[in-house]
mmCIF file of C-alpha atoms in Angstrom:
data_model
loop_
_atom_site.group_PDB
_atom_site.id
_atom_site.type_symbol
_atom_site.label_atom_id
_atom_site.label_comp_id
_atom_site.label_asym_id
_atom_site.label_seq_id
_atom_site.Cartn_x
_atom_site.Cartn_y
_atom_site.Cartn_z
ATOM 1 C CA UNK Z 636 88.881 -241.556 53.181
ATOM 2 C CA UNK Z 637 88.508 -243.546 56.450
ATOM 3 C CA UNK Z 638 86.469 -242.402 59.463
ATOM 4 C CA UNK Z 639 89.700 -242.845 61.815
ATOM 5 C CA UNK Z 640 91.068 -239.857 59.328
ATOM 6 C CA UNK Z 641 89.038 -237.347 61.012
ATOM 7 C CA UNK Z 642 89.918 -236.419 64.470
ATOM 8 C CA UNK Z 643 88.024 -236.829 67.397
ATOM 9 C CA UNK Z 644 87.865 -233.506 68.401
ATOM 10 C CA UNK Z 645 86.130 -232.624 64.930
ATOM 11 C CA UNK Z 646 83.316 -235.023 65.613
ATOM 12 C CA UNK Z 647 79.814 -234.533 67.205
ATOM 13 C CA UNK Z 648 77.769 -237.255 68.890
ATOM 14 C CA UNK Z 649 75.521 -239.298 67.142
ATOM 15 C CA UNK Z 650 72.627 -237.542 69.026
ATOM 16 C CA UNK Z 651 72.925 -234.301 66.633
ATOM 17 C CA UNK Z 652 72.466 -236.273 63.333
ATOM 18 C CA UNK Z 653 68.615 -235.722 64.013
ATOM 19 C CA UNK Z 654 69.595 -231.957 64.101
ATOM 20 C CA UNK Z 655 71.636 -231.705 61.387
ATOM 21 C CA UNK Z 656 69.068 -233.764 59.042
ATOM 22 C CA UNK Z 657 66.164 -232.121 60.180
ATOM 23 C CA UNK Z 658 67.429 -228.496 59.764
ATOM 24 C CA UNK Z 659 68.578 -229.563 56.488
ATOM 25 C CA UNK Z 660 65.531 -230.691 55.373
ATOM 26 C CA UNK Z 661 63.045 -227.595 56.805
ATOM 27 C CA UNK Z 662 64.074 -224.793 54.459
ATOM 28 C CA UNK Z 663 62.045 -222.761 51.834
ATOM 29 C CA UNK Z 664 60.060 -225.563 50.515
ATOM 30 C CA UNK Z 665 57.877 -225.789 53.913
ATOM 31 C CA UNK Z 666 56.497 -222.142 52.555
ATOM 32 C CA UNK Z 667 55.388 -222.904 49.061
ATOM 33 C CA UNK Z 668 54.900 -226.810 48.515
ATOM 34 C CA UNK Z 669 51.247 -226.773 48.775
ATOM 35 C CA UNK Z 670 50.223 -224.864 45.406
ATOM 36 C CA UNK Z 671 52.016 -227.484 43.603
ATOM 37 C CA UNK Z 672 51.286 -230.810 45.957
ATOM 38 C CA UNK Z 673 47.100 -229.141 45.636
ATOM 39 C CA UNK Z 674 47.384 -228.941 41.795
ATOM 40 C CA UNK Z 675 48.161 -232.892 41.410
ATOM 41 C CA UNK Z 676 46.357 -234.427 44.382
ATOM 42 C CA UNK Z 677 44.613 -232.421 45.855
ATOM 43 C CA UNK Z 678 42.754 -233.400 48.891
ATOM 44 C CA UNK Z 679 45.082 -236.444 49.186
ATOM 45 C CA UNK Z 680 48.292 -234.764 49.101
ATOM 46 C CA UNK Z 681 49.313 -235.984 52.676
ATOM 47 C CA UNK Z 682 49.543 -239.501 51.140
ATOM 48 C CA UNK Z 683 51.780 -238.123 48.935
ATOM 49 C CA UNK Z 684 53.726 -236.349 51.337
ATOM 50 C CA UNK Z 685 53.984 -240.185 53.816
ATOM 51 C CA UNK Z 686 55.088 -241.951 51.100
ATOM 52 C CA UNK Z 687 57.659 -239.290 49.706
ATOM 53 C CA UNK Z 688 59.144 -239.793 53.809
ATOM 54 C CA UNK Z 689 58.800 -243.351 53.390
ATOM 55 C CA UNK Z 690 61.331 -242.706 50.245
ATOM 56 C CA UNK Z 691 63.630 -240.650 52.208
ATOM 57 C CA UNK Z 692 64.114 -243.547 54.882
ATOM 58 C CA UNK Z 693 64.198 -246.255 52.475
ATOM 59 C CA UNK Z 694 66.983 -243.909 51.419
ATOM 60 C CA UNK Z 695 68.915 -243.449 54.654
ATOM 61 C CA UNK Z 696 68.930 -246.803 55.121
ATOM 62 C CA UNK Z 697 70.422 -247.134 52.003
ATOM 63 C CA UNK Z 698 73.155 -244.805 53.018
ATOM 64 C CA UNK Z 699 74.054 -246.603 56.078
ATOM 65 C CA UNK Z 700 73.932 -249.858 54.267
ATOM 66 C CA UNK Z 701 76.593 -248.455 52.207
ATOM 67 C CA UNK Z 702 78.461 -246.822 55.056
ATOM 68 C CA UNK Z 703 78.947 -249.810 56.986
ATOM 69 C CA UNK Z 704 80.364 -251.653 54.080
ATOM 70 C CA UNK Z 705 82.770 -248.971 52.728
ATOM 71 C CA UNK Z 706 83.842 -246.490 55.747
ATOM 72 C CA UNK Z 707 84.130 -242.871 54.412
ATOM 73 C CA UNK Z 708 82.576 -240.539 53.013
ATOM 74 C CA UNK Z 709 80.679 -240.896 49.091
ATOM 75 C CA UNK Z 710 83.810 -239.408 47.683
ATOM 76 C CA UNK Z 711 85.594 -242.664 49.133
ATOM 77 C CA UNK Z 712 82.235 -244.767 47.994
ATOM 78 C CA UNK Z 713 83.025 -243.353 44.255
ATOM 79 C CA UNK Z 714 86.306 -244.220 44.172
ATOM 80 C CA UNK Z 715 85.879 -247.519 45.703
ATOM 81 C CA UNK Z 716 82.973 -248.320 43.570
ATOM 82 C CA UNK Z 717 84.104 -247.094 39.986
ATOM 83 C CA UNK Z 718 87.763 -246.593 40.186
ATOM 84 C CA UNK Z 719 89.688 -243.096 40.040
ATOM 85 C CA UNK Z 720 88.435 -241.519 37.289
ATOM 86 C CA UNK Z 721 84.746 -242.957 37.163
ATOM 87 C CA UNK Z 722 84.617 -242.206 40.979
ATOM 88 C CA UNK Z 723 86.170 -238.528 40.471
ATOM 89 C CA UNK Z 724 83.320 -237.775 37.597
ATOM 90 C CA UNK Z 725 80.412 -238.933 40.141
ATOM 91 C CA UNK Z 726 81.839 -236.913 43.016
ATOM 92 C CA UNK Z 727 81.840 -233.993 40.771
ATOM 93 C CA UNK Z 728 78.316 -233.938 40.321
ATOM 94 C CA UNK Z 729 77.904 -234.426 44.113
ATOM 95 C CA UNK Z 730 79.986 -231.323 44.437
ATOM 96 C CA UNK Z 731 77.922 -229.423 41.775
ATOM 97 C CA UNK Z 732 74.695 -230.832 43.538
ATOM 98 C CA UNK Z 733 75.608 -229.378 46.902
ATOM 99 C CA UNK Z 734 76.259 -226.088 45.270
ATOM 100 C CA UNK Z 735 73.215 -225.594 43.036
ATOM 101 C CA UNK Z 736 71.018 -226.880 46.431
ATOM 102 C CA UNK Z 737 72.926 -224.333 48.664
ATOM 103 C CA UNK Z 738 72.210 -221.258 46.150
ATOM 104 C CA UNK Z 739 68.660 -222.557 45.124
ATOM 105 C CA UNK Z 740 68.166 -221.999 48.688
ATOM 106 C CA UNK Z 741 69.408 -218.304 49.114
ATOM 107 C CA UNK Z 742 68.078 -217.355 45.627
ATOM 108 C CA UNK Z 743 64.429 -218.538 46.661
ATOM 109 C CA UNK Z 744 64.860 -216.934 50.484
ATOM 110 C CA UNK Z 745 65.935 -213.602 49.083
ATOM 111 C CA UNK Z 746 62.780 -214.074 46.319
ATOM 112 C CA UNK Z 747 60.932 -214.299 49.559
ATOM 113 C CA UNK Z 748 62.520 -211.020 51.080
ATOM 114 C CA UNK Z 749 62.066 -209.160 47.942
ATOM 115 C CA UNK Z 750 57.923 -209.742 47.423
ATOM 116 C CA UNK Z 751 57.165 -209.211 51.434
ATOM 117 C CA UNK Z 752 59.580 -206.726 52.477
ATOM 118 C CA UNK Z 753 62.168 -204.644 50.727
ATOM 119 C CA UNK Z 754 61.113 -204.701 47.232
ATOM 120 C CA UNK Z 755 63.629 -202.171 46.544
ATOM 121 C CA UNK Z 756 66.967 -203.269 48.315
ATOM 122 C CA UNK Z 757 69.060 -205.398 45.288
ATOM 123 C CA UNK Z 758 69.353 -208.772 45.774
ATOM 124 C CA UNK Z 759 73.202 -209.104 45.667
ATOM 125 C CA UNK Z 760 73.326 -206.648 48.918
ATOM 126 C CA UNK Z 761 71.481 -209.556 50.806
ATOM 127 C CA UNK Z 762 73.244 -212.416 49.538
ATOM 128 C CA UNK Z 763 76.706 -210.735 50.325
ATOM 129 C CA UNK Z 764 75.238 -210.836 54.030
ATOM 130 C CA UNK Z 765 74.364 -214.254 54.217
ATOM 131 C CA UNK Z 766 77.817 -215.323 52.322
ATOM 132 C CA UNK Z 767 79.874 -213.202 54.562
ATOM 133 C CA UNK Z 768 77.779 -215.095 57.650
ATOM 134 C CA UNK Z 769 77.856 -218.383 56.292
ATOM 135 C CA UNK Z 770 81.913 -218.224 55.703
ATOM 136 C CA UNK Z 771 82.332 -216.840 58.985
ATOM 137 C CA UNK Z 772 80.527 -220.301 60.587
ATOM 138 C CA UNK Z 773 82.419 -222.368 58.425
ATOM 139 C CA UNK Z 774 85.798 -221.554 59.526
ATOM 140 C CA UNK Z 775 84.612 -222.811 62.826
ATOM 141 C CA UNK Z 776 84.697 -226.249 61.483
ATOM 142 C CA UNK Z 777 82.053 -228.563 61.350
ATOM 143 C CA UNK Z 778 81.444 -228.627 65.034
ATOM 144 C CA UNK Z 779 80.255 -224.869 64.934
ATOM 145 C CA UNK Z 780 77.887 -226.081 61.739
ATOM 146 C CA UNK Z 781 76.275 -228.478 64.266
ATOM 147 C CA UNK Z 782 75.627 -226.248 66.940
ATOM 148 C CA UNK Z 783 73.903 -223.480 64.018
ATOM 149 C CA UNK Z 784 71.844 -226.256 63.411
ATOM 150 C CA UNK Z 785 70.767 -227.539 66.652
ATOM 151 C CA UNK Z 786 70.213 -223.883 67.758
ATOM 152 C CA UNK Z 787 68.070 -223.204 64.219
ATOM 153 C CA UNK Z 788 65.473 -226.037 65.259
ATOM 154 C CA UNK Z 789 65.672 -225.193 68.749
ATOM 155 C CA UNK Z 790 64.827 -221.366 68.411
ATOM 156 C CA UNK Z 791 62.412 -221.893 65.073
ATOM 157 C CA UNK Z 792 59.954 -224.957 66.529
ATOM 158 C CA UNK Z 793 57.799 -222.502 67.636
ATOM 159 C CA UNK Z 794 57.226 -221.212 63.744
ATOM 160 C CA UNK Z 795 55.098 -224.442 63.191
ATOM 161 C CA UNK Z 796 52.783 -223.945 65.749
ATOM 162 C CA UNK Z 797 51.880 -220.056 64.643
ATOM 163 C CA UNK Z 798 50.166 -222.054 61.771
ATOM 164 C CA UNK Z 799 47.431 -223.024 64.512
ATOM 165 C CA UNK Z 800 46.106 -219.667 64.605
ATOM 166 C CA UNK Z 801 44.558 -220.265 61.380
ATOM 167 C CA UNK Z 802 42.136 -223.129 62.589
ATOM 168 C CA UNK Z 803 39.306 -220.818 63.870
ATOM 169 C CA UNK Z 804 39.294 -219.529 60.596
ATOM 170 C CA UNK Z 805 38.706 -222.991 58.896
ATOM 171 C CA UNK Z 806 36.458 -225.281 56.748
ATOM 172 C CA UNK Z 807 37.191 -229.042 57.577
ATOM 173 C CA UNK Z 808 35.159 -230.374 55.094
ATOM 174 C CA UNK Z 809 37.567 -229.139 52.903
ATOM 175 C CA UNK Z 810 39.493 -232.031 53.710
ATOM 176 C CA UNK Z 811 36.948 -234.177 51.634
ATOM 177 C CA UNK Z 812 37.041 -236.257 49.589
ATOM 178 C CA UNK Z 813 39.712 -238.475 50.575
ATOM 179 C CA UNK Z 814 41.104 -241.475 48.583
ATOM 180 C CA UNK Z 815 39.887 -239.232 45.732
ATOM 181 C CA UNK Z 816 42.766 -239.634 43.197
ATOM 182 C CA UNK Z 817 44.700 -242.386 41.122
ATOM 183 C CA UNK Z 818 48.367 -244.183 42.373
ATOM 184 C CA UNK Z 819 49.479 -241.731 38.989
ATOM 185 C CA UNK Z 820 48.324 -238.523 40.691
ATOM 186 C CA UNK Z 821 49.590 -239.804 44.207
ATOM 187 C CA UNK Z 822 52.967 -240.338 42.338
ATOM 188 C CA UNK Z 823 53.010 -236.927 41.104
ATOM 189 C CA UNK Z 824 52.182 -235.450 44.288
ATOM 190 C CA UNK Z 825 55.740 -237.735 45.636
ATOM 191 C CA UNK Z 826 57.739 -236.213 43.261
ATOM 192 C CA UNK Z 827 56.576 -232.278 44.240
ATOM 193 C CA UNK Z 828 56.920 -233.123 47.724
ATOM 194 C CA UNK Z 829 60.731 -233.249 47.000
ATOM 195 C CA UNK Z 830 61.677 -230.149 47.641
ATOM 196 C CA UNK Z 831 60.229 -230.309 51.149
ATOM 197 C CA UNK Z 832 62.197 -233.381 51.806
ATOM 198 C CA UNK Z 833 65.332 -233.681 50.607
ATOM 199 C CA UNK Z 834 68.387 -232.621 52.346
ATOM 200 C CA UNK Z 835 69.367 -235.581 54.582
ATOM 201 C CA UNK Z 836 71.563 -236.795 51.670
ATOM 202 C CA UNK Z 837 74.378 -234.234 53.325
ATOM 203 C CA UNK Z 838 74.637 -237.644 55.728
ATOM 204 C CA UNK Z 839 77.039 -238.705 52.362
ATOM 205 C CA UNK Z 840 79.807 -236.081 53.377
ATOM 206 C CA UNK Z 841 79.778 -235.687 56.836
ATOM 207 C CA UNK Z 842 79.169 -238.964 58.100
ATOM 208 C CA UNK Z 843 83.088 -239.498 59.566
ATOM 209 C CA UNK Z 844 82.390 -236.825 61.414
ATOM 210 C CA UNK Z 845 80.204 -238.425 63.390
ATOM 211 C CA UNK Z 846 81.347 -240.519 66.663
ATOM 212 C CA UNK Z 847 80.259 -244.325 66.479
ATOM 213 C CA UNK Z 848 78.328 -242.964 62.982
ATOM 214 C CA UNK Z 849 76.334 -246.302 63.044
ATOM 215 C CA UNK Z 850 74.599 -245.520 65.930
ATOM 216 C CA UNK Z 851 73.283 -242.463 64.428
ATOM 217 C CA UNK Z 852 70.768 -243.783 62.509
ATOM 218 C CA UNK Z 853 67.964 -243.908 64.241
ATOM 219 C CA UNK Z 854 68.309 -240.347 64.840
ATOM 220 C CA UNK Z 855 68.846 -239.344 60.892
ATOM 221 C CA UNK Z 856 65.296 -241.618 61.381
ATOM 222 C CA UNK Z 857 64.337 -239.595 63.922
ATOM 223 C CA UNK Z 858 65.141 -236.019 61.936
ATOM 224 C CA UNK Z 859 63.442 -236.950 58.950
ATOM 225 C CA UNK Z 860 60.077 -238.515 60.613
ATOM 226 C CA UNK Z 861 59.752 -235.477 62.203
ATOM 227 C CA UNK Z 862 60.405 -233.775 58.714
ATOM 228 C CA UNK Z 863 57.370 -235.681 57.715
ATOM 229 C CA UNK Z 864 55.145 -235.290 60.298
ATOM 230 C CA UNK Z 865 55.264 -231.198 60.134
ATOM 231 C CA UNK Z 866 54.897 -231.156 56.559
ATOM 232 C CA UNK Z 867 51.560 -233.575 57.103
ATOM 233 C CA UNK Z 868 50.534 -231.004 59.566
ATOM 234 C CA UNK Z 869 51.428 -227.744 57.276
ATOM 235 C CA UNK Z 870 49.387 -229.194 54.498
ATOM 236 C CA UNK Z 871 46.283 -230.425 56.318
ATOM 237 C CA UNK Z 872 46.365 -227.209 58.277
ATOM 238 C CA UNK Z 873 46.415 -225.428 54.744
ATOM 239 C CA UNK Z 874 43.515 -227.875 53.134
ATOM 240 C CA UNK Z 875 41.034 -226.566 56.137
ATOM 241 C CA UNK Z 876 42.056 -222.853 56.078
ATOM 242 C CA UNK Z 877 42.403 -222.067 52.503
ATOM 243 C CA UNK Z 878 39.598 -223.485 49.365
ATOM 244 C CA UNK Z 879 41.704 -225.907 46.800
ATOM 245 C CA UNK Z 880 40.888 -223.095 44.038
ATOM 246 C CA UNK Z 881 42.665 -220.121 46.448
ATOM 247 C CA UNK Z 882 45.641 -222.760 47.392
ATOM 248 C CA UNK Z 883 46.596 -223.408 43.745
ATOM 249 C CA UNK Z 884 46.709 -219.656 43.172
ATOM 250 C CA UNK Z 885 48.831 -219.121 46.184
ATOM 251 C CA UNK Z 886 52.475 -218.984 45.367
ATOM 252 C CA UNK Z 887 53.471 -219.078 49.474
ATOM 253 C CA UNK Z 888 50.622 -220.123 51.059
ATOM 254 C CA UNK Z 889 52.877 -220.769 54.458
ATOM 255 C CA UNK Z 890 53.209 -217.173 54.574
ATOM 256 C CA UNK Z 891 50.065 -216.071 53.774
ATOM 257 C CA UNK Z 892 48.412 -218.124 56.807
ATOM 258 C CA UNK Z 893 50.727 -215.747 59.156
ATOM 259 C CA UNK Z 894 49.429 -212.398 57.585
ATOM 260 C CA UNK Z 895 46.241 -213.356 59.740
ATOM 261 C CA UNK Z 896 47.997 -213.157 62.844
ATOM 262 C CA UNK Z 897 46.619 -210.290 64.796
ATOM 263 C CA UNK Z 898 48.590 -208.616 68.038
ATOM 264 C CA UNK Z 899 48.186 -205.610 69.950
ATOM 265 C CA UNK Z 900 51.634 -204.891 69.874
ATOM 266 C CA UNK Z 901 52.192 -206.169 66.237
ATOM 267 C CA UNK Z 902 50.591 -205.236 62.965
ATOM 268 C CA UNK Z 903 52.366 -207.253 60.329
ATOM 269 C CA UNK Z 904 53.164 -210.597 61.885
ATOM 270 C CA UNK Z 905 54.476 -211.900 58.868
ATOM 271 C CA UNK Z 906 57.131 -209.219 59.033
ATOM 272 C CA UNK Z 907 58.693 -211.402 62.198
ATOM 273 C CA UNK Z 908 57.994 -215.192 60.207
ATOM 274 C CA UNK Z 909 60.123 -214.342 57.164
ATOM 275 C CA UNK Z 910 62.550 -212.567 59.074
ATOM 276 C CA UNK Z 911 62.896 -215.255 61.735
ATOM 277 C CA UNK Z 912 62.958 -217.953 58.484
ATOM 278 C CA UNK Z 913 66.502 -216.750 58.047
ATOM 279 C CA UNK Z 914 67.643 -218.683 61.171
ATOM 280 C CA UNK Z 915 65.591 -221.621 59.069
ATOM 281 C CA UNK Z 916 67.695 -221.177 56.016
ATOM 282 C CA UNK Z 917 71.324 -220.706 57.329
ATOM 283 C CA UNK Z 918 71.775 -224.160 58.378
ATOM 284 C CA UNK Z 919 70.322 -225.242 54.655
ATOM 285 C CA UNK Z 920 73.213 -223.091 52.975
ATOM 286 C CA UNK Z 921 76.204 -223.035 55.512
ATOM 287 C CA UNK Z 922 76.000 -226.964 55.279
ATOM 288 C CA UNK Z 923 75.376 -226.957 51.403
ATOM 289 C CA UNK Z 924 78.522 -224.906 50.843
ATOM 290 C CA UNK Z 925 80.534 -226.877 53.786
ATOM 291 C CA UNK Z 926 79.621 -230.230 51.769
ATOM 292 C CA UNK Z 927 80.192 -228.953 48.162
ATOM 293 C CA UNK Z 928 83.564 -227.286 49.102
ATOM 294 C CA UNK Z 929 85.166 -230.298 51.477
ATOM 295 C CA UNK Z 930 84.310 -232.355 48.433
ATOM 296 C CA UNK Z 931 86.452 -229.962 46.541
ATOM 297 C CA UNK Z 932 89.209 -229.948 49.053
ATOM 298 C CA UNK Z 933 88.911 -233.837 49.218
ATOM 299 C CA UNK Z 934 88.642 -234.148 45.123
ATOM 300 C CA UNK Z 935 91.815 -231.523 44.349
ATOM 301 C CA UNK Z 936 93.578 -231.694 47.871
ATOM 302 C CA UNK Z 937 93.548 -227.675 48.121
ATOM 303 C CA UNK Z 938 92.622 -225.775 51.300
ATOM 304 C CA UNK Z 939 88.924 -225.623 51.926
ATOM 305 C CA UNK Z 940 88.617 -221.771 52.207
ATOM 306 C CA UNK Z 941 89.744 -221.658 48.423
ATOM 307 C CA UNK Z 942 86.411 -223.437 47.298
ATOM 308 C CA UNK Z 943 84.535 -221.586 49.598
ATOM 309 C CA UNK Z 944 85.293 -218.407 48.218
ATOM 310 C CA UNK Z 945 85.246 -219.560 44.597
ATOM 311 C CA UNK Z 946 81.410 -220.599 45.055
ATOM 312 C CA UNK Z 947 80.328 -218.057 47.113
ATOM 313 C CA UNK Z 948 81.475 -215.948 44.392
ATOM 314 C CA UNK Z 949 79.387 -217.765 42.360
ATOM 315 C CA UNK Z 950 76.381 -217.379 44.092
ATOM 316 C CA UNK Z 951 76.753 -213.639 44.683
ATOM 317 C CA UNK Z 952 77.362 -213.391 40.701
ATOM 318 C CA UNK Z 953 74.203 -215.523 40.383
ATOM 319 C CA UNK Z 954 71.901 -212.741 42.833
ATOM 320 C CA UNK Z 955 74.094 -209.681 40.776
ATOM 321 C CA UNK Z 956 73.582 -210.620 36.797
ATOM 322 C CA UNK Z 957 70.930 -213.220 36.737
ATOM 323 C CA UNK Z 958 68.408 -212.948 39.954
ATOM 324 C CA UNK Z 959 64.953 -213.009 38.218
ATOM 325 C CA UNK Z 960 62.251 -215.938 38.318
ATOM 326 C CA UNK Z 961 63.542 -217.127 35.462
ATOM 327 C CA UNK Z 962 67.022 -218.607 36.994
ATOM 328 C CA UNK Z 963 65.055 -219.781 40.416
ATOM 329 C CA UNK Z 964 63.051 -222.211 38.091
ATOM 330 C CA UNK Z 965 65.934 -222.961 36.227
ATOM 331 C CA UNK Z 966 68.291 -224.073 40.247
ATOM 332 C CA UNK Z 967 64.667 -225.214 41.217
ATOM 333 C CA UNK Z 968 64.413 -227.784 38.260
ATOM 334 C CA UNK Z 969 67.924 -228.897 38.481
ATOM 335 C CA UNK Z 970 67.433 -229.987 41.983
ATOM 336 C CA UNK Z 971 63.598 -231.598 41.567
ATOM 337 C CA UNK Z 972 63.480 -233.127 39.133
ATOM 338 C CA UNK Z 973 66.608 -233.973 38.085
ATOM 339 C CA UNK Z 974 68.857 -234.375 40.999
ATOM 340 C CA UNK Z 975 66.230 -235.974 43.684
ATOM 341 C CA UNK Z 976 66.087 -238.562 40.421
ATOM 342 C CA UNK Z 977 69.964 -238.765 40.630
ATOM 343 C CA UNK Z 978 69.731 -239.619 43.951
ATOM 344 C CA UNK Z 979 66.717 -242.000 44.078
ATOM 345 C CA UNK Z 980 68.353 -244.010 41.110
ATOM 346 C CA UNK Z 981 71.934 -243.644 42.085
ATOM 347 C CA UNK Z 982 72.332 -245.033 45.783
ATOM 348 C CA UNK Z 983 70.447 -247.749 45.439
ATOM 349 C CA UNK Z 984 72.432 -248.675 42.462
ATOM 350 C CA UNK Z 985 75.608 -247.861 44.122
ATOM 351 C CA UNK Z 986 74.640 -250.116 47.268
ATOM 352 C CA UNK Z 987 74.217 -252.926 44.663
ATOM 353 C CA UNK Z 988 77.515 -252.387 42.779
ATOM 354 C CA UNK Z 989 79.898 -252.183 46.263
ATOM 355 C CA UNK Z 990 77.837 -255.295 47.309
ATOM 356 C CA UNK Z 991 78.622 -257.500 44.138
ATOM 357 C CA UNK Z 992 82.611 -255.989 44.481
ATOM 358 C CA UNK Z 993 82.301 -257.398 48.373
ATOM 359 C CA UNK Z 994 80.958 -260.533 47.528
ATOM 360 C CA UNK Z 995 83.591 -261.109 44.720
ATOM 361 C CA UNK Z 996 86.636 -260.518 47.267
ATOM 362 C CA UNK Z 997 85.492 -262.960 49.551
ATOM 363 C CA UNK Z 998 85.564 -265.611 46.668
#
């Protein structure tokens, strides 16, 4: 597929990549990614958290490396790269990726809904809600996907700095000691900060939608520095307010900072932060499930609304027959480790392989 396939009138300015990759990347691992980051490093788990952002544009770059030397989208990359068939097999598992990260999102948000507010409301009533919402902003076209996202960081920026209200409650010397643990454990702490991270890969499918794409990079830059910088901030803020022994026990230690939050006109704060988080999470699935089902429309040349429904179907299945802890670790583990290791592995190899197959043409 070639850029000058998609018309103009489909495409958004370069200026909204830092939207769409920054909404993309906030979701439900902002909430819970401490416990996990504390257990391996501990006080130094914002080094692991810089250099797991210094991955992510090493990354980008990598994508726009490939871009510029095979317009498209990674559909087009696959087949250029590895022929029909070999190309058709890795743009399946794109596909499936995009799916399992789009319900690993609404599984663990609903998880969320379930332990803080409605214990009793089944899971599959919730998730019908979101689907029905999420196909509704599809049909707009990808456009109407961009402006969800750029309104989702415009009306949720102010979540980040609720966290503040915790600092008169904390220790700082519970930032101590730095530089504490080895490159292993800093390397461990990377790989858990994955979840918090990933999600400006979506840049692989709609990059032709983007006018003059190349000049969008800086601001896919610009997205996922700021990515990093709030998750710094989450986790430091976290270090001072909570003891490392009460931060590994805390499965959403995010949240928990907000139950503090007192107002004389509100009584359970944290009532408003996971209800406002849904404006957080639409952009995370409605672009998941745009991504996964224009590969499918791309892949089997059907209409895209037929994919759509097929794996929102899914989805609701997956919150009707198997919505327990057990299946979130099971979407959670297919995404980190195993597909952030797909992708880490896989682009730089595929930059490689369409470099060699440029070089050879020009001999």
């Amino acid at each position: 597929m070639n850029q000058t396939d998609v018309n103009e009138k489909y495409m958004v300015a370069p200026f909204y990549v830092f939207f769409l990759v920054h909404s993309m990347q906030t979701g439900i691992g902002v909430l819970s990614f401490q416990r996990i980051l504390a257990k391996s490093t501990g006080t130094d788990g914002w080094i692991s958290i810089l250099l797991a952002g210094l991955i992510v544009h090493s990354l980008i770059w990598v994508i726009y490396k490939i871009f510029s030397m095979v317009p498209g989208d990674i559909l087009s990359v696959n087949h250029h790269a590895f022929g029909k068939w070999g190309g058709n097999l890795f743009s399946l598992l794109f596909i499936a990726y995009f799916l399992v990260l789009g319900s690993t999102v609404m599984v663990s948000y609903i998880q969320i809904i379930h332990v803080w507010m409605f214990e009793e409301v089944p899971a599959w009533s919730f998730s019908l809600v979101f689907l029905i919402l999420i196909y509704y902003i599809n049909t707009g076209g990808f456009r109407t996907i961009t402006g969800i996202a750029f309104l989702s960081v415009m009306m949720t920026f102010w979540l980040a700095f609720v966290l503040f209200y915790a600092m008169k409650y904390s220790e700082f010397t519970n930032l101590l000691p730095v530089f504490d643990h080895s490159l292993l454990d800093i390397w461990t702490g990377t790989k858990h900060s994955a979840l918090s991270m990933i999600g400006f890969e979506l840049i692989l499918m709609f990059y032709p939608f983007i006018k003059d794409a190349k000049a969008s990079q800086k601001y896919a830059h610009g997205g996922a520095l700021t990515t990093t910088l709030i998750t710094v901030i989450v986790y430091l803020v976290s270090l001072v307010f909570y003891s490392q022994n009460q931060l590994v026990l805390n499965i959403w230690p995010t949240l928990t900072m907000t139950s503090i939050v007192e107002l004389a006109f509100i009584q359970r704060f944290e009532y408003i932060y996971v209800s406002w988080w849904a404006i957080v999470i639409i952009p995370n699935i409605t672009i998941s499930l745009w991504a996964a089902s224009r590969g499918f429309k791309r892949l089997f040349n059907v209409q895209q609304k037929y994919p759509l429904w097929g794996m929102s179907l899914i989805i609701l299945i997956i919150n009707i027959f198997f919505f327990d802890v057990d299946s979130l670790n099971i979407l959670e583990k297919i995404i980190n480790p195993y597909g952030v290791l797909f992708l880490v592995s896989y682009l730089p190899l595929l930059l490689v392989i369409i470099y060699i197959k440029k070089k050879r043409n020009r001999l």
